[in-house]
mmCIF file of C-alpha atoms and ligand atoms in Angstrom:
data_model
loop_
_atom_site.group_PDB
_atom_site.id
_atom_site.type_symbol
_atom_site.label_atom_id
_atom_site.label_comp_id
_atom_site.label_asym_id
_atom_site.label_seq_id
_atom_site.Cartn_x
_atom_site.Cartn_y
_atom_site.Cartn_z
ATOM 1 C CA MET A 1 19.979 22.653 -43.121
ATOM 2 C CA LYS A 2 16.491 23.638 -41.802
ATOM 3 C CA LYS A 3 14.011 24.211 -44.653
ATOM 4 C CA ILE A 4 11.172 26.961 -43.900
ATOM 5 C CA LEU A 5 8.245 27.492 -45.775
ATOM 6 C CA ILE A 6 6.897 31.324 -46.419
ATOM 7 C CA THR A 7 3.853 31.603 -47.606
ATOM 8 C CA GLY A 8 2.935 34.633 -49.702
ATOM 9 C CA GLY A 9 6.451 36.044 -49.394
ATOM 10 C CA ALA A 10 5.860 38.100 -52.448
ATOM 11 C CA GLY A 11 3.095 40.020 -50.798
ATOM 12 C CA PHE A 12 4.140 43.225 -48.786
ATOM 13 C CA ILE A 13 4.602 42.110 -45.655
ATOM 14 C CA GLY A 14 6.046 38.579 -46.537
ATOM 15 C CA SER A 15 8.574 40.312 -49.116
ATOM 16 C CA HIS A 16 9.932 41.775 -45.562
ATOM 17 C CA VAL A 17 9.396 38.344 -43.624
ATOM 18 C CA VAL A 18 11.518 36.561 -46.897
ATOM 19 C CA ARG A 19 13.903 38.970 -46.804
ATOM 20 C CA GLN A 20 14.589 39.000 -43.363
ATOM 21 C CA PHE A 21 15.017 35.479 -43.015
ATOM 22 C CA VAL A 22 17.358 35.236 -45.634
ATOM 23 C CA ASN A 23 19.836 37.596 -44.599
ATOM 24 C CA ALA A 24 19.973 36.714 -40.888
ATOM 25 C CA TYR A 25 19.758 32.707 -41.623
ATOM 26 C CA PRO A 26 21.965 31.190 -44.492
ATOM 27 C CA SER A 27 21.816 28.236 -42.718
ATOM 28 C CA TYR A 28 17.892 28.134 -42.798
ATOM 29 C CA GLN A 29 16.925 27.133 -46.820
ATOM 30 C CA ILE A 30 13.515 29.593 -47.062
ATOM 31 C CA ILE A 31 11.268 28.538 -50.068
ATOM 32 C CA ASN A 32 8.448 30.941 -50.641
ATOM 33 C CA ILE A 33 5.213 29.978 -52.331
ATOM 34 C CA ASP A 34 3.086 32.459 -54.026
ATOM 35 C CA LYS A 35 0.082 32.466 -55.979
ATOM 36 C CA LEU A 36 1.142 35.883 -56.976
ATOM 37 C CA THR A 37 -2.251 37.266 -57.163
ATOM 38 C CA TYR A 38 -2.659 41.030 -57.877
ATOM 39 C CA ALA A 39 -0.802 41.091 -54.363
ATOM 40 C CA GLY A 40 2.463 39.758 -54.638
ATOM 41 C CA ASN A 41 5.456 40.946 -57.258
ATOM 42 C CA LEU A 42 7.977 38.858 -57.593
ATOM 43 C CA GLU A 43 10.029 42.576 -58.581
ATOM 44 C CA ASN A 44 9.433 42.701 -54.549
ATOM 45 C CA LEU A 45 12.015 40.409 -54.221
ATOM 46 C CA LYS A 46 14.838 41.451 -56.333
ATOM 47 C CA ASP A 47 17.180 41.244 -54.048
ATOM 48 C CA VAL A 48 17.389 38.058 -52.483
ATOM 49 C CA GLU A 49 16.195 36.069 -55.584
ATOM 50 C CA ASN A 50 19.898 34.882 -56.149
ATOM 51 C CA ALA A 51 20.578 34.079 -52.562
ATOM 52 C CA PRO A 52 22.052 30.672 -52.033
ATOM 53 C CA ASN A 53 19.291 29.651 -49.859
ATOM 54 C CA TYR A 54 16.621 30.750 -51.036
ATOM 55 C CA SER A 55 13.924 29.764 -53.880
ATOM 56 C CA PHE A 56 10.742 30.522 -55.237
ATOM 57 C CA VAL A 57 8.025 28.385 -55.914
ATOM 58 C CA LYS A 58 4.253 29.645 -57.583
ATOM 59 C CA GLY A 59 1.156 28.156 -56.563
ATOM 60 C CA ASP A 60 -1.870 28.372 -54.574
ATOM 61 C CA ILE A 61 -2.467 27.166 -51.400
ATOM 62 C CA GLY A 62 -5.418 25.970 -51.445
ATOM 63 C CA ASP A 63 -4.674 23.304 -53.492
ATOM 64 C CA SER A 64 -3.922 20.395 -51.920
ATOM 65 C CA GLU A 65 -2.594 18.594 -54.643
ATOM 66 C CA PHE A 66 0.130 20.802 -55.024
ATOM 67 C CA ILE A 67 0.553 21.922 -51.279
ATOM 68 C CA ASN A 68 0.592 17.999 -50.498
ATOM 69 C CA ASP A 69 3.179 17.277 -53.328
ATOM 70 C CA LEU A 70 5.363 19.908 -51.970
ATOM 71 C CA PHE A 71 4.976 19.140 -47.937
ATOM 72 C CA SER A 72 6.080 15.346 -48.754
ATOM 73 C CA LYS A 73 9.139 16.690 -51.109
ATOM 74 C CA TYR A 74 11.178 19.460 -48.405
ATOM 75 C CA CYS A 75 9.451 17.865 -45.176
ATOM 76 C CA PHE A 76 9.547 21.673 -43.408
ATOM 77 C CA ASP A 77 10.741 22.149 -40.330
ATOM 78 C CA GLY A 78 8.680 25.320 -40.056
ATOM 79 C CA VAL A 79 6.154 27.254 -41.603
ATOM 80 C CA ILE A 80 5.442 30.916 -41.465
ATOM 81 C CA HIS A 81 1.921 31.484 -43.200
ATOM 82 C CA LEU A 82 1.232 34.755 -44.441
ATOM 83 C CA ALA A 83 -0.344 34.012 -47.987
ATOM 84 C CA ALA A 84 -4.230 36.124 -47.767
ATOM 85 C CA GLU A 85 -6.632 38.103 -49.021
ATOM 86 C CA SER A 86 -5.635 40.920 -47.501
ATOM 87 C CA HIS A 87 -7.566 44.239 -48.034
ATOM 88 C CA VAL A 88 -11.039 44.677 -46.380
ATOM 89 C CA ASP A 89 -12.563 46.925 -49.282
ATOM 90 C CA ARG A 90 -12.594 44.430 -51.346
ATOM 91 C CA SER A 91 -13.646 41.784 -48.942
ATOM 92 C CA ILE A 92 -16.663 43.793 -48.703
ATOM 93 C CA SER A 93 -16.941 43.248 -52.488
ATOM 94 C CA ASN A 94 -15.729 39.152 -53.158
ATOM 95 C CA PRO A 95 -16.451 37.896 -49.692
ATOM 96 C CA MET A 96 -15.724 34.582 -50.931
ATOM 97 C CA SER A 97 -12.809 34.825 -52.175
ATOM 98 C CA PHE A 98 -11.491 35.088 -48.595
ATOM 99 C CA VAL A 99 -12.786 32.049 -47.598
ATOM 100 C CA GLU A 100 -10.958 30.332 -50.470
ATOM 101 C CA THR A 101 -7.502 31.800 -49.521
ATOM 102 C CA ASN A 102 -7.683 32.597 -45.999
ATOM 103 C CA VAL A 103 -10.117 29.912 -44.435
ATOM 104 C CA LYS A 104 -9.543 26.825 -46.877
ATOM 105 C CA GLY A 105 -6.284 27.831 -47.386
ATOM 106 C CA THR A 106 -5.139 27.870 -44.159
ATOM 107 C CA VAL A 107 -7.054 24.323 -43.674
ATOM 108 C CA THR A 108 -5.092 22.767 -46.581
ATOM 109 C CA LEU A 109 -1.607 23.744 -45.066
ATOM 110 C CA LEU A 110 -2.732 22.755 -41.609
ATOM 111 C CA ASN A 111 -3.388 19.211 -43.426
ATOM 112 C CA ALA A 112 -0.591 19.003 -44.801
ATOM 113 C CA PHE A 113 2.114 20.167 -42.435
ATOM 114 C CA LYS A 114 0.228 17.590 -39.576
ATOM 115 C CA ALA A 115 0.907 14.516 -42.485
ATOM 116 C CA HIS A 116 4.300 15.481 -43.540
ATOM 117 C CA CYS A 117 5.511 17.184 -40.986
ATOM 118 C CA ASN A 118 7.524 16.146 -37.929
ATOM 119 C CA ILE A 119 4.717 17.231 -35.327
ATOM 120 C CA LYS A 120 7.391 17.250 -32.321
ATOM 121 C CA THR A 121 9.550 19.334 -33.943
ATOM 122 C CA ALA A 122 8.648 21.644 -36.422
ATOM 123 C CA ILE A 123 6.534 24.965 -35.933
ATOM 124 C CA PHE A 124 3.010 26.342 -37.717
ATOM 125 C CA TYR A 125 3.425 30.154 -36.829
ATOM 126 C CA HIS A 126 -0.155 31.624 -38.660
ATOM 127 C CA VAL A 127 0.469 35.823 -38.628
ATOM 128 C CA SER A 128 -2.633 37.056 -38.441
ATOM 129 C CA THR A 129 -4.493 40.373 -37.678
ATOM 130 C CA ASP A 130 -5.608 42.764 -34.804
ATOM 131 C CA GLU A 131 -8.988 43.593 -36.639
ATOM 132 C CA VAL A 132 -10.204 39.493 -35.083
ATOM 133 C CA TYR A 133 -10.557 41.471 -31.960
ATOM 134 C CA GLY A 134 -13.455 43.368 -33.911
ATOM 135 C CA GLU A 135 -13.214 47.652 -32.610
ATOM 136 C CA LEU A 136 -12.544 49.953 -29.874
ATOM 137 C CA SER A 137 -14.066 52.941 -29.020
ATOM 138 C CA HIS A 138 -12.374 55.997 -27.573
ATOM 139 C CA GLU A 139 -11.013 53.916 -24.451
ATOM 140 C CA GLY A 140 -8.743 50.654 -24.100
ATOM 141 C CA LYS A 141 -6.501 48.070 -26.417
ATOM 142 C CA PHE A 142 -6.772 44.875 -26.988
ATOM 143 C CA THR A 143 -4.758 42.534 -25.305
ATOM 144 C CA GLU A 144 -3.945 38.573 -26.105
ATOM 145 C CA GLN A 145 -7.751 37.818 -23.956
ATOM 146 C CA THR A 146 -9.870 40.611 -25.966
ATOM 147 C CA PRO A 147 -11.894 38.206 -27.301
ATOM 148 C CA TYR A 148 -12.597 37.953 -31.202
ATOM 149 C CA SER A 149 -15.169 40.051 -32.442
ATOM 150 C CA PRO A 150 -14.724 39.922 -36.160
ATOM 151 C CA ASN A 151 -16.864 42.938 -38.427
ATOM 152 C CA SER A 152 -15.772 42.853 -42.325
ATOM 153 C CA PRO A 153 -15.658 39.577 -44.399
ATOM 154 C CA TYR A 154 -11.356 39.956 -43.872
ATOM 155 C CA SER A 155 -11.073 40.096 -39.921
ATOM 156 C CA ALA A 156 -13.757 37.041 -40.239
ATOM 157 C CA SER A 157 -12.012 35.518 -42.185
ATOM 158 C CA LYS A 158 -9.366 36.144 -40.152
ATOM 159 C CA ALA A 159 -10.621 34.951 -37.301
ATOM 160 C CA ALA A 160 -11.432 32.001 -38.382
ATOM 161 C CA SER A 161 -7.995 31.048 -39.530
ATOM 162 C CA ASP A 162 -7.183 32.087 -36.485
ATOM 163 C CA HIS A 163 -9.292 29.387 -35.131
ATOM 164 C CA PHE A 164 -8.704 26.490 -37.194
ATOM 165 C CA VAL A 165 -4.342 27.163 -36.044
ATOM 166 C CA ARG A 166 -5.611 26.637 -32.350
ATOM 167 C CA ALA A 167 -8.072 23.795 -32.960
ATOM 168 C CA TYR A 168 -4.686 21.927 -34.827
ATOM 169 C CA HIS A 169 -2.651 22.282 -32.201
ATOM 170 C CA HIS A 170 -5.512 21.592 -29.199
ATOM 171 C CA THR A 171 -6.846 18.763 -31.241
ATOM 172 C CA TYR A 172 -3.580 17.243 -32.762
ATOM 173 C CA GLY A 173 -0.530 18.402 -30.959
ATOM 174 C CA ILE A 174 0.659 20.343 -32.782
ATOM 175 C CA ALA A 175 3.370 23.212 -32.416
ATOM 176 C CA ILE A 176 1.945 26.753 -33.196
ATOM 177 C CA LYS A 177 2.317 30.152 -32.563
ATOM 178 C CA LEU A 178 -0.187 33.619 -33.618
ATOM 179 C CA SER A 179 0.649 37.266 -33.661
ATOM 180 C CA ASN A 180 -2.341 39.643 -34.822
ATOM 181 C CA CYS A 181 -0.292 42.480 -35.663
ATOM 182 C CA SER A 182 -1.699 46.173 -36.547
ATOM 183 C CA ASN A 183 -1.633 48.611 -39.938
ATOM 184 C CA ASN A 184 1.454 48.074 -41.685
ATOM 185 C CA TYR A 185 2.879 50.355 -43.401
ATOM 186 C CA GLY A 186 6.546 50.881 -45.394
ATOM 187 C CA SER A 187 8.208 50.250 -48.877
ATOM 188 C CA HIS A 188 6.615 47.554 -51.198
ATOM 189 C CA HIS A 189 3.056 48.115 -50.009
ATOM 190 C CA PHE A 190 0.292 47.903 -52.771
ATOM 191 C CA PRO A 191 -1.256 50.687 -53.370
ATOM 192 C CA GLU A 192 -4.887 49.703 -52.142
ATOM 193 C CA LYS A 193 -4.173 50.654 -48.544
ATOM 194 C CA LEU A 194 -4.398 54.079 -46.642
ATOM 195 C CA ILE A 195 -0.798 54.922 -47.030
ATOM 196 C CA PRO A 196 0.599 53.233 -50.241
ATOM 197 C CA LEU A 197 -2.556 54.718 -52.158
ATOM 198 C CA MET A 198 -2.512 58.562 -51.074
ATOM 199 C CA ILE A 199 1.807 58.618 -51.843
ATOM 200 C CA ASN A 200 0.892 57.560 -55.069
ATOM 201 C CA ASN A 201 -2.493 59.903 -55.949
ATOM 202 C CA ILE A 202 -0.143 62.789 -54.698
ATOM 203 C CA ILE A 203 2.504 61.705 -57.050
ATOM 204 C CA ASN A 204 0.161 61.504 -60.020
ATOM 205 C CA GLY A 205 -1.774 65.225 -58.761
ATOM 206 C CA LYS A 206 -5.149 62.947 -57.977
ATOM 207 C CA PRO A 207 -7.807 63.746 -55.325
ATOM 208 C CA LEU A 208 -6.476 61.872 -51.829
ATOM 209 C CA PRO A 209 -10.246 59.754 -50.615
ATOM 210 C CA VAL A 210 -10.842 59.738 -46.962
ATOM 211 C CA TYR A 211 -13.616 58.162 -45.873
ATOM 212 C CA GLY A 212 -16.377 59.609 -43.904
ATOM 213 C CA GLN A 213 -14.853 62.368 -41.918
ATOM 214 C CA GLY A 214 -11.550 61.346 -41.961
ATOM 215 C CA ALA A 215 -12.061 60.382 -38.093
ATOM 216 C CA ASN A 216 -11.011 56.357 -37.641
ATOM 217 C CA VAL A 217 -8.743 55.382 -35.541
ATOM 218 C CA ARG A 218 -5.441 53.230 -36.806
ATOM 219 C CA ASP A 219 -2.190 52.004 -34.535
ATOM 220 C CA TRP A 220 0.910 51.857 -37.547
ATOM 221 C CA LEU A 221 3.542 49.925 -37.685
ATOM 222 C CA PHE A 222 6.592 49.846 -39.647
ATOM 223 C CA VAL A 223 6.738 46.734 -41.578
ATOM 224 C CA GLU A 224 10.630 45.696 -40.813
ATOM 225 C CA ASP A 225 9.545 46.181 -37.164
ATOM 226 C CA HIS A 226 7.388 43.513 -38.031
ATOM 227 C CA ALA A 227 9.557 41.356 -39.646
ATOM 228 C CA LYS A 228 11.494 41.513 -36.840
ATOM 229 C CA ALA A 229 8.399 40.905 -33.866
ATOM 230 C CA ILE A 230 7.500 37.850 -36.178
ATOM 231 C CA ASP A 231 11.833 36.373 -36.388
ATOM 232 C CA LEU A 232 11.523 36.828 -32.332
ATOM 233 C CA ILE A 233 8.584 35.341 -32.180
ATOM 234 C CA TYR A 234 9.426 32.187 -34.381
ATOM 235 C CA HIS A 235 12.145 30.714 -32.551
ATOM 236 C CA LYS A 236 11.763 32.431 -28.925
ATOM 237 C CA GLY A 237 7.548 32.639 -28.642
ATOM 238 C CA ARG A 238 5.851 29.927 -26.517
ATOM 239 C CA ASN A 239 4.237 27.051 -28.220
ATOM 240 C CA GLY A 240 0.855 27.500 -28.459
ATOM 241 C CA GLN A 241 1.002 31.092 -27.594
ATOM 242 C CA THR A 242 -0.443 34.504 -29.232
ATOM 243 C CA TYR A 243 1.533 37.866 -29.037
ATOM 244 C CA ASN A 244 -0.087 40.711 -30.179
ATOM 245 C CA ILE A 245 2.396 43.432 -32.137
ATOM 246 C CA GLY A 246 1.276 47.067 -32.407
ATOM 247 C CA GLY A 247 3.515 50.296 -32.193
ATOM 248 C CA ASN A 248 1.930 52.331 -30.200
ATOM 249 C CA ASN A 249 1.415 55.283 -32.656
ATOM 250 C CA GLU A 250 -2.363 56.096 -33.329
ATOM 251 C CA TRP A 251 -3.503 58.148 -35.775
ATOM 252 C CA LYS A 252 -7.004 59.583 -36.636
ATOM 253 C CA ASN A 253 -7.051 58.942 -40.535
ATOM 254 C CA LEU A 254 -7.435 62.293 -41.152
ATOM 255 C CA ASP A 255 -4.211 63.740 -39.011
ATOM 256 C CA LEU A 256 -1.816 61.316 -41.039
ATOM 257 C CA VAL A 257 -2.817 62.130 -44.649
ATOM 258 C CA LYS A 258 -2.248 65.792 -43.278
ATOM 259 C CA LEU A 259 0.879 64.548 -42.077
ATOM 260 C CA LEU A 260 1.701 62.903 -45.334
ATOM 261 C CA CYS A 261 0.887 65.345 -47.862
ATOM 262 C CA GLN A 262 3.480 67.721 -45.133
ATOM 263 C CA GLN A 263 6.109 65.557 -45.893
ATOM 264 C CA MET A 264 5.415 64.842 -49.417
ATOM 265 C CA ASP A 265 5.295 68.336 -50.167
ATOM 266 C CA ASP A 266 8.438 68.825 -48.800
ATOM 267 C CA LYS A 267 10.468 66.062 -50.644
ATOM 268 C CA ILE A 268 8.397 66.749 -54.109
ATOM 269 C CA GLY A 269 9.296 70.719 -53.252
ATOM 270 C CA ASN A 270 5.912 71.469 -53.894
ATOM 271 C CA PRO A 271 4.300 74.938 -52.347
ATOM 272 C CA LYS A 272 3.237 74.618 -48.701
ATOM 273 C CA ASP A 273 -0.527 72.939 -48.443
ATOM 274 C CA THR A 274 -0.611 72.227 -51.898
ATOM 275 C CA SER A 275 -1.554 68.184 -51.544
ATOM 276 C CA ILE A 276 -4.088 69.097 -47.685
ATOM 277 C CA LYS A 277 -6.251 70.823 -50.387
ATOM 278 C CA THR A 278 -6.625 67.907 -52.849
ATOM 279 C CA ILE A 279 -7.947 65.774 -49.863
ATOM 280 C CA ALA A 280 -11.644 64.372 -51.241
ATOM 281 C CA TYR A 281 -14.004 62.997 -48.384
ATOM 282 C CA VAL A 282 -15.793 60.542 -49.934
ATOM 283 C CA THR A 283 -18.813 57.702 -48.789
ATOM 284 C CA ASP A 284 -17.523 55.600 -45.196
ATOM 285 C CA ARG A 285 -16.950 52.169 -46.016
ATOM 286 C CA ALA A 286 -19.302 50.211 -44.778
ATOM 287 C CA GLY A 287 -19.286 48.373 -41.373
ATOM 288 C CA HIS A 288 -15.976 50.706 -40.773
ATOM 289 C CA ASP A 289 -14.292 49.553 -37.147
ATOM 290 C CA PHE A 290 -13.482 53.082 -35.279
ATOM 291 C CA ARG A 291 -10.227 52.119 -34.136
ATOM 292 C CA TYR A 292 -7.424 49.688 -33.372
ATOM 293 C CA ALA A 293 -5.542 49.995 -30.989
ATOM 294 C CA ILE A 294 -2.959 46.990 -29.472
ATOM 295 C CA ASP A 295 -1.132 46.128 -26.498
ATOM 296 C CA SER A 296 2.422 45.180 -27.243
ATOM 297 C CA SER A 297 3.368 44.177 -23.761
ATOM 298 C CA LYS A 298 3.513 40.326 -23.698
ATOM 299 C CA LEU A 299 6.184 40.942 -26.499
ATOM 300 C CA MET A 300 7.865 43.684 -24.973
ATOM 301 C CA ASN A 301 8.246 42.063 -21.432
ATOM 302 C CA GLU A 302 8.603 38.092 -22.572
ATOM 303 C CA LEU A 303 11.101 38.622 -25.657
ATOM 304 C CA GLY A 304 12.070 42.557 -25.363
ATOM 305 C CA TRP A 305 11.030 43.717 -29.003
ATOM 306 C CA LYS A 306 10.011 47.087 -29.260
ATOM 307 C CA PRO A 307 9.628 48.817 -32.456
ATOM 308 C CA SER A 308 13.266 50.490 -34.078
ATOM 309 C CA VAL A 309 11.659 53.785 -35.982
ATOM 310 C CA THR A 310 9.612 56.366 -34.624
ATOM 311 C CA PHE A 311 6.272 56.952 -37.049
ATOM 312 C CA GLU A 312 8.164 60.383 -38.471
ATOM 313 C CA GLN A 313 11.762 58.738 -39.867
ATOM 314 C CA GLY A 314 8.862 55.594 -40.616
ATOM 315 C CA LEU A 315 7.373 57.649 -43.070
ATOM 316 C CA SER A 316 9.935 59.625 -44.219
ATOM 317 C CA LYS A 317 11.933 56.300 -44.645
ATOM 318 C CA THR A 318 8.656 55.259 -46.905
ATOM 319 C CA ILE A 319 7.675 58.153 -48.881
ATOM 320 C CA ASP A 320 11.690 58.293 -49.824
ATOM 321 C CA TRP A 321 11.554 54.522 -51.418
ATOM 322 C CA TYR A 322 8.450 55.295 -53.098
ATOM 323 C CA LEU A 323 9.793 58.897 -54.708
ATOM 324 C CA ALA A 324 13.136 56.693 -55.380
ATOM 325 C CA ASN A 325 10.790 53.536 -57.484
ATOM 326 C CA LYS A 326 7.777 55.395 -58.902
ATOM 327 C CA ALA A 327 8.688 52.890 -62.397
ATOM 328 C CA TRP A 328 7.452 50.021 -58.827
ATOM 329 C CA LEU A 329 4.287 52.292 -58.829
ATOM 330 C CA ALA A 330 3.789 52.604 -62.503
ATOM 331 C CA ASN A 331 3.994 48.589 -63.234
ATOM 332 C CA VAL A 332 1.916 47.519 -59.959
ATOM 333 C CA THR A 333 -1.126 50.072 -60.398
ATOM 334 C CA SER A 334 -1.513 50.037 -64.773
ATOM 335 C CA GLY A 335 -3.922 47.307 -66.007
ATOM 336 C CA ALA A 336 -6.378 45.529 -63.714
ATOM 337 C CA TYR A 337 -5.644 48.017 -60.601
ATOM 338 C CA GLN A 338 -6.816 50.495 -63.062
ATOM 339 C CA SER A 339 -10.811 48.816 -63.051
ATOM 340 C CA TYR A 340 -10.558 48.756 -59.317
ATOM 341 C CA TYR A 341 -9.831 52.236 -58.240
ATOM 342 C CA GLU A 342 -12.511 53.163 -60.883
ATOM 343 C CA ALA A 343 -15.412 50.760 -59.522
ATOM 344 C CA MET A 344 -13.453 52.009 -55.876
ATOM 345 C CA TYR A 345 -13.220 55.470 -56.081
ATOM 346 C CA ARG A 346 -15.912 56.065 -58.971
HETATM 347 P P1 NAD B 401 -0.543 41.568 -49.389
HETATM 348 O O1 NAD B 401 -2.015 41.038 -49.824
HETATM 349 O O2 NAD B 401 0.348 42.355 -49.263
HETATM 350 O O3 NAD B 401 -0.102 39.628 -49.771
HETATM 351 C C1 NAD B 401 -0.238 38.465 -49.512
HETATM 352 C C2 NAD B 401 0.421 37.579 -50.524
HETATM 353 O O4 NAD B 401 -0.333 36.512 -50.733
HETATM 354 C C3 NAD B 401 0.625 38.188 -52.212
HETATM 355 O O5 NAD B 401 1.608 37.906 -52.041
HETATM 356 C C4 NAD B 401 0.111 37.552 -52.848
HETATM 357 O O6 NAD B 401 0.398 36.960 -54.209
HETATM 358 C C5 NAD B 401 -0.809 36.139 -51.902
HETATM 359 N N1 NAD B 401 -1.839 35.068 -51.908
HETATM 360 C C6 NAD B 401 -2.856 35.581 -51.861
HETATM 361 N N2 NAD B 401 -3.377 34.491 -52.466
HETATM 362 C C7 NAD B 401 -2.497 33.479 -51.926
HETATM 363 C C8 NAD B 401 -3.139 31.839 -52.186
HETATM 364 N N3 NAD B 401 -4.438 31.593 -52.195
HETATM 365 N N4 NAD B 401 -1.750 31.759 -52.560
HETATM 366 C C9 NAD B 401 -0.949 31.124 -52.431
HETATM 367 N N5 NAD B 401 -0.387 32.908 -52.051
HETATM 368 C C10 NAD B 401 -1.488 33.379 -52.137
HETATM 369 O O7 NAD B 401 -0.787 41.050 -47.489
HETATM 370 P P2 NAD B 401 -0.247 41.759 -46.519
HETATM 371 O O8 NAD B 401 -0.099 43.215 -46.473
HETATM 372 O O9 NAD B 401 1.700 41.837 -47.078
HETATM 373 O O10 NAD B 401 -0.082 40.733 -45.491
HETATM 374 C C11 NAD B 401 0.192 39.678 -45.327
HETATM 375 C C12 NAD B 401 -0.006 38.807 -44.113
HETATM 376 O O11 NAD B 401 -0.135 39.412 -43.271
HETATM 377 C C13 NAD B 401 -1.627 38.816 -44.010
HETATM 378 O O12 NAD B 401 -1.811 37.204 -43.882
HETATM 379 C C14 NAD B 401 -2.341 39.083 -43.717
HETATM 380 O O13 NAD B 401 -3.759 38.940 -43.299
HETATM 381 C C15 NAD B 401 -1.453 39.947 -42.420
HETATM 382 N N6 NAD B 401 -1.418 41.134 -42.113
HETATM 383 C C16 NAD B 401 -1.702 42.362 -42.543
HETATM 384 C C17 NAD B 401 -1.688 43.544 -42.436
HETATM 385 C C18 NAD B 401 -1.244 44.835 -42.281
HETATM 386 O O14 NAD B 401 -1.748 46.140 -42.291
HETATM 387 N N7 NAD B 401 -1.351 44.819 -44.010
HETATM 388 C C19 NAD B 401 -1.696 43.861 -40.553
HETATM 389 C C20 NAD B 401 -1.829 42.673 -39.883
HETATM 390 C C21 NAD B 401 -1.788 41.150 -40.228
HETATM 391 P P1 TYD B 402 -6.569 50.285 -44.920
HETATM 392 O O1 TYD B 402 -4.851 50.622 -45.077
HETATM 393 O O2 TYD B 402 -7.330 49.426 -45.960
HETATM 394 O O3 TYD B 402 -6.541 49.279 -43.762
HETATM 395 P P2 TYD B 402 -7.475 48.388 -42.910
HETATM 396 O O4 TYD B 402 -8.809 48.762 -43.157
HETATM 397 O O5 TYD B 402 -7.350 47.445 -42.805
HETATM 398 O O6 TYD B 402 -7.395 49.599 -40.969
HETATM 399 O O7 TYD B 402 -7.680 51.604 -44.018
HETATM 400 C C1 TYD B 402 -6.480 52.211 -43.147
HETATM 401 C C2 TYD B 402 -7.715 53.313 -42.589
HETATM 402 O O8 TYD B 402 -7.685 54.169 -43.409
HETATM 403 C C3 TYD B 402 -8.925 52.982 -42.660
HETATM 404 O O9 TYD B 402 -9.784 53.471 -41.368
HETATM 405 C C4 TYD B 402 -9.729 53.243 -43.718
HETATM 406 C C5 TYD B 402 -8.940 54.420 -44.423
HETATM 407 N N1 TYD B 402 -9.082 54.847 -45.732
HETATM 408 C C6 TYD B 402 -9.850 55.805 -46.345
HETATM 409 O O10 TYD B 402 -9.625 56.681 -45.261
HETATM 410 N N2 TYD B 402 -9.371 56.243 -47.631
HETATM 411 C C7 TYD B 402 -8.801 55.159 -48.382
HETATM 412 O O11 TYD B 402 -9.111 55.387 -49.623
HETATM 413 C C8 TYD B 402 -8.403 53.922 -47.849
HETATM 414 C C9 TYD B 402 -7.667 52.526 -48.857
HETATM 415 C C10 TYD B 402 -8.556 53.747 -46.564
#
């Protein structure tokens, strides 16, 4: 039985990756380790928590004693590493926690992998972001050859962790895979990021804070399509390679928020334009990257991946999930979220 470690499996994307692997590979033993920070939530895994091929261990990837014990106990055949501090705004106010988890945590995992896993056969897969490439102006897309040029403390920490993963491949010969993905959306997304924050605010009749003029552009991918791409790359991707993953689905922030307002008003039964009227332009993010866009042709041509839903379909499914899971939203927005929101948007 193959033993696969998934880190950060209680977070947004991690929970979808856990679900994908637990359900698709009953013959694998999936071990999820997660520190359960504000972004990690075992409620995200209710549907798989009793699966015979799944187990959860609470812990910090930066704690080398804990990580070494875990690796010596399990002797993993593969690691799919997602645990991270993931929010750009938080990286601006507290960069050090991004160094601790994203850089030190990744190197701690790499050292344990090198020490305890069969480096001839085991795979270390790092799940990363397109933000490592920096920003684009109106034209062009990021390819796997685009030079790294991270602009935020978050993207700088992810770029550093990507470099460490590649350096361990080059120096020690460990088998690695990397993917750099655009902005994800879908169920179980913590409401600090654009789409779930807007959904939560519309549900609660709060203003919709758009940074600057809302002119920045992001490429959005449905999270379940990301999880399927990770499955494909883990199993079929080439050793030492990077694959870019994107939705070919660029939206100016303001246009996206307006679409979300229309879909929400329709579903809730609000009079036309109720939510659009609550858009509030707020101070722009420091160093705000203008545009991200991904060229996924390597992944599509080599491994035959393509997104399974249109943006309208994915967004509709996402809104339906939040409307059906208001208790989840209420739970994750109680307590510390309130002080975060106050400090961030006052
Ligand atoms: P998230 O913030 O929702 O979840 C992160 C998870 O990591 C949480 O469960 C948290 O508890 C856990 N974690 C944090 N610090 C930890 C530590 N020290 N030890 C163990 N666990 C820890 O993040 P996400 O949006 O699901 O992103 C997952 C990964 O995908 C990240 O590596 C991120 O950089 C990458 N990524 C995210 C996006 C996106 O749009 N969200 C896009 C591309 C890549
Ligand atoms: P976000 O979801 O934080 O992802 P990232 O910064 O990693 O791309 O933000 C997506 C875009 O939405 C980004 O251009 C910033 C903008 N934004 C707002 O306008 N208002 C908000 O309240 C948030 C959280 C983001």
